Amino acid sequence: MRTTECPFPFAEYQYDSFGDHCYISGQSITERLNQVLGVGFWRYEGLQHTEKIVQDPNGKNPRVKIYVQFSFFNTDLQEWITFIDVGSEQIKSGMNEGDATKSAITDGMKKCASRIGVASDLYKGLIRWNKQQQTILLPDHYQQYYQEKGWVNAPVTASPSLPNNRTLRKTELTDKLKNKSSAIQQKIKAAWQELAGSLDGLDEWYAKKQQEHVTDQQMLSVLQKKLTEKRRAASA
């Protein structure tokens, strides 16, 4: 297995419940690239002249799309190799265009990095969410690598396992909103849907507010205030 293709620790694989896909954070990808290629031997940038706002035909919030140029120094060839791929990010409620652009550039960087093997199994669909077990399942060939590294065994496609605490906690918070837990939580979900055009990002926002000890009623009040402002702006 090439170094760039080596698995990440299990805790670094995350699941986006509303987007229904597994992912690795941009920070984890950066650390892997620094480890494998070396600091200063790779770089990326958003090609600002390619940035555009794409309106969603279904009325959801618009997305920022931008092409990203990624280069790394090939020590065997003694030259820089360059890839270009597109990154995108929806402009969610409370997010300005600049923040969305930064996220879109990171998205493009991760896609480019996958071309040299970094987290490429995510894009191949080999790392998936098992709804019944409520956990992320990794390819079974990861087991040997995990044993060699002395890492805790992780759930694989060939053997069931219990979810880790971090994934379970996030799932509980998501299910609390999605499974008709209460009338007020349904109002939170509906308000977010109208503001953002989708449910993307709701679980992360809800979890963060709970950690800040914000009540459901307070969350709903914040969303309703933003919704009122949005409606006024639209009718002005």
Short mmCIF file of C-alpha atoms in Angstrom, two decimals:
data_model
loop_
_atom_site.label_atom_id
_atom_site.label_comp_id
_atom_site.label_asym_id
_atom_site.label_seq_id
_atom_site.Cartn_x
_atom_site.Cartn_y
_atom_site.Cartn_z
CA MET A 1 0.00 0.00 0.00
CA ARG A 2 1.40 3.38 -1.01
CA THR A 3 1.94 5.84 1.84
CA THR A 4 -0.55 8.30 0.37
CA GLU A 5 -3.21 5.56 0.34
CA CYS A 6 -2.75 4.47 3.95
CA PRO A 7 -5.92 4.51 6.08
CA PHE A 8 -6.58 7.20 8.66
CA PRO A 9 -7.34 6.45 12.33
CA PHE A 10 -10.95 5.39 12.68
CA ALA A 11 -11.92 8.47 14.74
CA GLU A 12 -11.01 10.73 11.81
CA TYR A 13 -13.68 9.26 9.54
CA GLN A 14 -16.88 11.24 10.00
CA TYR A 15 -20.44 10.90 8.75
CA ASP A 16 -22.63 13.73 7.48
CA SER A 17 -26.11 12.45 8.23
CA PHE A 18 -28.03 14.95 6.11
CA GLY A 19 -25.59 14.83 3.20
CA ASP A 20 -25.48 11.03 3.66
CA HIS A 21 -21.78 10.63 3.02
CA CYS A 22 -18.56 9.90 4.92
CA TYR A 23 -15.70 12.35 4.89
CA ILE A 24 -12.30 13.36 6.30
CA SER A 25 -11.68 16.89 7.54
CA GLY A 26 -9.48 19.28 5.60
CA GLN A 27 -7.12 19.48 8.58
CA SER A 28 -6.57 15.72 8.54
CA ILE A 29 -5.86 15.79 4.80
CA THR A 30 -3.38 18.64 5.31
CA GLU A 31 -1.55 16.74 8.04
CA ARG A 32 -1.30 13.65 5.84
CA LEU A 33 0.06 15.66 2.90
CA ASN A 34 2.66 17.31 5.16
CA GLN A 35 3.66 13.89 6.49
CA VAL A 36 3.94 12.21 3.09
CA LEU A 37 5.09 15.01 0.78
CA GLY A 38 6.74 17.33 3.27
CA VAL A 39 5.96 20.90 4.25
CA GLY A 40 6.67 23.19 1.31
CA PHE A 41 6.52 20.38 -1.24
CA TRP A 42 2.85 20.80 -2.02
CA ARG A 43 0.52 23.75 -2.43
CA TYR A 44 -2.95 24.68 -3.58
CA GLU A 45 -4.93 27.78 -4.44
CA GLY A 46 -8.41 28.69 -5.53
CA LEU A 47 -8.50 30.10 -9.04
CA GLN A 48 -10.45 33.23 -8.17
CA HIS A 49 -11.40 34.05 -11.77
CA THR A 50 -13.33 30.75 -11.95
CA GLU A 51 -15.46 31.42 -8.86
CA LYS A 52 -19.17 31.62 -9.47
CA ILE A 53 -22.44 31.47 -7.57
CA VAL A 54 -24.72 28.73 -8.82
CA GLN A 55 -28.43 29.11 -8.14
CA ASP A 56 -30.29 25.94 -7.24
CA PRO A 57 -33.25 25.22 -9.58
CA ASN A 58 -35.19 23.70 -6.66
CA GLY A 59 -35.00 26.88 -4.58
CA LYS A 60 -32.29 25.73 -2.18
CA ASN A 61 -29.55 28.09 -1.09
CA PRO A 62 -27.01 28.89 -3.85
CA ARG A 63 -23.61 27.23 -3.98
CA VAL A 64 -20.15 28.65 -4.47
CA LYS A 65 -18.15 26.75 -7.09
CA ILE A 66 -14.50 27.38 -7.79
CA TYR A 67 -11.68 25.53 -9.54
CA VAL A 68 -8.72 24.65 -7.34
CA GLN A 69 -5.15 24.14 -8.53
CA PHE A 70 -3.13 21.62 -6.54
CA SER A 71 0.59 20.98 -7.09
CA PHE A 72 3.16 18.71 -5.49
CA PHE A 73 6.86 18.19 -6.09
CA ASN A 74 7.73 14.80 -7.57
CA THR A 75 11.19 13.98 -6.22
CA ASP A 76 11.76 11.23 -8.80
CA LEU A 77 11.02 13.48 -11.77
CA GLN A 78 12.35 16.59 -10.02
CA GLU A 79 9.39 18.64 -11.19
CA TRP A 80 6.06 19.95 -10.00
CA ILE A 81 2.93 17.98 -10.92
CA THR A 82 -0.34 19.89 -11.07
CA PHE A 83 -4.00 18.86 -10.86
CA ILE A 84 -7.11 20.99 -11.16
CA ASP A 85 -10.53 20.06 -9.77
CA VAL A 86 -13.69 21.88 -8.79
CA GLY A 87 -14.77 22.49 -5.22
CA SER A 88 -18.19 23.59 -4.03
CA GLU A 89 -20.01 24.64 -0.88
CA GLN A 90 -23.58 25.68 -0.21
CA ILE A 91 -24.01 29.14 1.31
CA LYS A 92 -25.82 28.02 4.46
CA SER A 93 -27.78 30.16 6.86
CA GLY A 94 -25.44 32.45 8.80
CA MET A 95 -22.58 31.84 6.37
CA ASN A 96 -21.24 34.62 4.17
CA GLU A 97 -19.90 34.13 0.66
CA GLY A 98 -16.30 34.37 1.85
CA ASP A 99 -16.71 31.48 4.28
CA ALA A 100 -18.40 29.40 1.61
CA THR A 101 -15.55 30.13 -0.80
CA LYS A 102 -12.95 28.96 1.74
CA SER A 103 -14.88 25.72 2.26
CA ALA A 104 -15.23 25.23 -1.50
CA ILE A 105 -11.47 25.65 -1.95
CA THR A 106 -10.83 23.06 0.78
CA ASP A 107 -13.29 20.73 -0.95
CA GLY A 108 -11.39 21.12 -4.22
CA MET A 109 -8.07 20.52 -2.47
CA LYS A 110 -9.35 17.26 -0.96
CA LYS A 111 -10.55 16.06 -4.37
CA CYS A 112 -7.15 16.81 -5.89
CA ALA A 113 -5.35 15.05 -3.02
CA SER A 114 -7.46 11.95 -3.63
CA ARG A 115 -5.87 11.71 -7.09
CA ILE A 116 -2.57 10.77 -5.46
CA GLY A 117 -4.32 8.39 -3.10
CA VAL A 118 -5.02 10.50 -0.01
CA ALA A 119 -8.45 9.41 1.33
CA SER A 120 -9.23 8.10 -2.15
CA ASP A 121 -11.28 5.21 -0.72
CA LEU A 122 -13.89 7.77 0.33
CA TYR A 123 -14.39 8.82 -3.28
CA LYS A 124 -14.46 5.17 -4.39
CA GLY A 125 -17.36 4.51 -2.04
CA LEU A 126 -15.40 1.92 -0.04
CA ILE A 127 -16.04 3.70 3.27
CA ARG A 128 -19.71 3.81 4.04
CA TRP A 129 -22.29 4.35 6.73
CA ASN A 130 -24.19 1.31 7.99
CA LYS A 131 -27.61 2.50 9.09
CA GLN A 132 -28.47 -0.70 10.94
CA GLN A 133 -25.27 -0.76 12.99
CA GLN A 134 -25.19 3.05 13.23
CA THR A 135 -21.48 3.20 12.50
CA ILE A 136 -18.96 3.81 9.72
CA LEU A 137 -17.71 0.63 8.04
CA LEU A 138 -14.20 0.46 6.62
CA PRO A 139 -12.87 -1.92 3.93
CA ASP A 140 -11.84 -5.27 5.44
CA HIS A 141 -8.27 -4.93 4.12
CA TYR A 142 -7.77 -2.09 6.63
CA GLN A 143 -7.63 -4.63 9.47
CA GLN A 144 -4.04 -5.67 8.85
CA TYR A 145 -2.86 -2.05 8.68
CA TYR A 146 -4.67 -1.19 11.91
CA GLN A 147 -3.07 -4.18 13.64
CA GLU A 148 0.39 -3.19 12.40
CA LYS A 149 -0.10 0.36 13.72
CA GLY A 150 -1.44 -0.91 17.03
CA TRP A 151 -4.68 0.98 16.54
CA VAL A 152 -7.97 -0.12 18.02
CA ASN A 153 -9.79 -2.37 15.60
CA ALA A 154 -12.51 -0.56 13.69
CA PRO A 155 -15.76 -1.85 12.18
CA VAL A 156 -15.21 -3.29 8.70
CA THR A 157 -17.52 -4.34 5.92
CA ALA A 158 -17.15 -8.01 6.77
CA SER A 159 -17.79 -7.88 10.52
CA PRO A 160 -20.37 -6.03 12.65
CA SER A 161 -19.32 -3.78 15.49
CA LEU A 162 -20.68 -1.24 17.88
CA PRO A 163 -20.51 2.46 16.98
CA ASN A 164 -17.86 4.65 18.55
CA ASN A 165 -18.99 7.20 21.12
CA ARG A 166 -18.43 10.23 18.88
CA THR A 167 -20.49 8.79 16.02
CA LEU A 168 -23.19 7.55 18.40
CA ARG A 169 -23.51 10.96 20.06
CA LYS A 170 -23.88 12.70 16.71
CA THR A 171 -26.43 10.11 15.57
CA GLU A 172 -28.48 10.59 18.73
CA LEU A 173 -28.58 14.35 18.18
CA THR A 174 -29.56 13.92 14.54
CA ASP A 175 -32.25 11.34 15.30
CA LYS A 176 -33.65 13.65 17.95
CA LEU A 177 -34.53 16.09 15.18
CA LYS A 178 -35.35 13.63 12.41
CA ASN A 179 -37.54 11.17 14.31
CA LYS A 180 -40.30 13.53 15.47
CA SER A 181 -38.99 13.89 19.02
CA SER A 182 -41.10 16.94 19.82
CA ALA A 183 -43.14 19.68 18.21
CA ILE A 184 -40.51 22.35 18.91
CA GLN A 185 -37.75 20.28 17.31
CA GLN A 186 -39.91 19.87 14.24
CA LYS A 187 -40.29 23.66 14.13
CA ILE A 188 -36.48 23.99 14.35
CA LYS A 189 -36.12 21.59 11.44
CA ALA A 190 -38.75 23.42 9.36
CA ALA A 191 -37.22 26.84 10.06
CA TRP A 192 -33.75 25.64 9.11
CA GLN A 193 -35.12 24.07 5.92
CA GLU A 194 -36.74 27.35 4.88
CA LEU A 195 -33.65 29.40 5.74
CA ALA A 196 -31.01 27.16 4.20
CA GLY A 197 -32.99 25.45 1.49
CA SER A 198 -31.93 22.05 2.83
CA LEU A 199 -31.06 20.31 6.09
CA ASP A 200 -27.31 20.42 5.41
CA GLY A 201 -25.39 21.50 8.49
CA LEU A 202 -28.35 21.26 10.89
CA ASP A 203 -26.95 18.41 12.98
CA GLU A 204 -23.59 20.14 13.52
CA TRP A 205 -25.29 23.43 14.44
CA TYR A 206 -27.73 21.71 16.81
CA ALA A 207 -24.94 19.75 18.51
CA LYS A 208 -22.86 22.91 18.96
CA LYS A 209 -25.77 24.80 20.50
CA GLN A 210 -26.47 21.93 22.89
CA GLN A 211 -22.84 22.00 24.00
CA GLU A 212 -23.33 25.72 24.69
CA HIS A 213 -26.36 24.80 26.82
CA VAL A 214 -28.79 26.59 24.51
CA THR A 215 -32.34 25.30 24.89
CA ASP A 216 -34.52 24.17 21.99
CA GLN A 217 -36.78 27.18 22.54
CA GLN A 218 -33.83 29.57 22.35
CA MET A 219 -32.61 27.88 19.15
CA LEU A 220 -36.06 28.21 17.60
CA SER A 221 -36.24 31.90 18.55
CA VAL A 222 -32.91 32.58 16.83
CA LEU A 223 -34.02 30.80 13.65
CA GLN A 224 -37.43 32.49 13.63
CA LYS A 225 -35.79 35.91 13.96
CA LYS A 226 -33.52 35.18 10.98
CA LEU A 227 -36.51 33.87 9.05
CA THR A 228 -38.45 37.07 9.70
CA GLU A 229 -35.51 39.14 8.50
CA LYS A 230 -35.21 37.02 5.38
CA ARG A 231 -38.91 37.40 4.56
CA ARG A 232 -38.78 41.17 5.08
CA ALA A 233 -35.77 41.45 2.79
CA ALA A 234 -37.51 39.40 0.15
CA SER A 235 -40.64 41.55 0.21
CA ALA A 236 -38.78 44.87 0.28
#
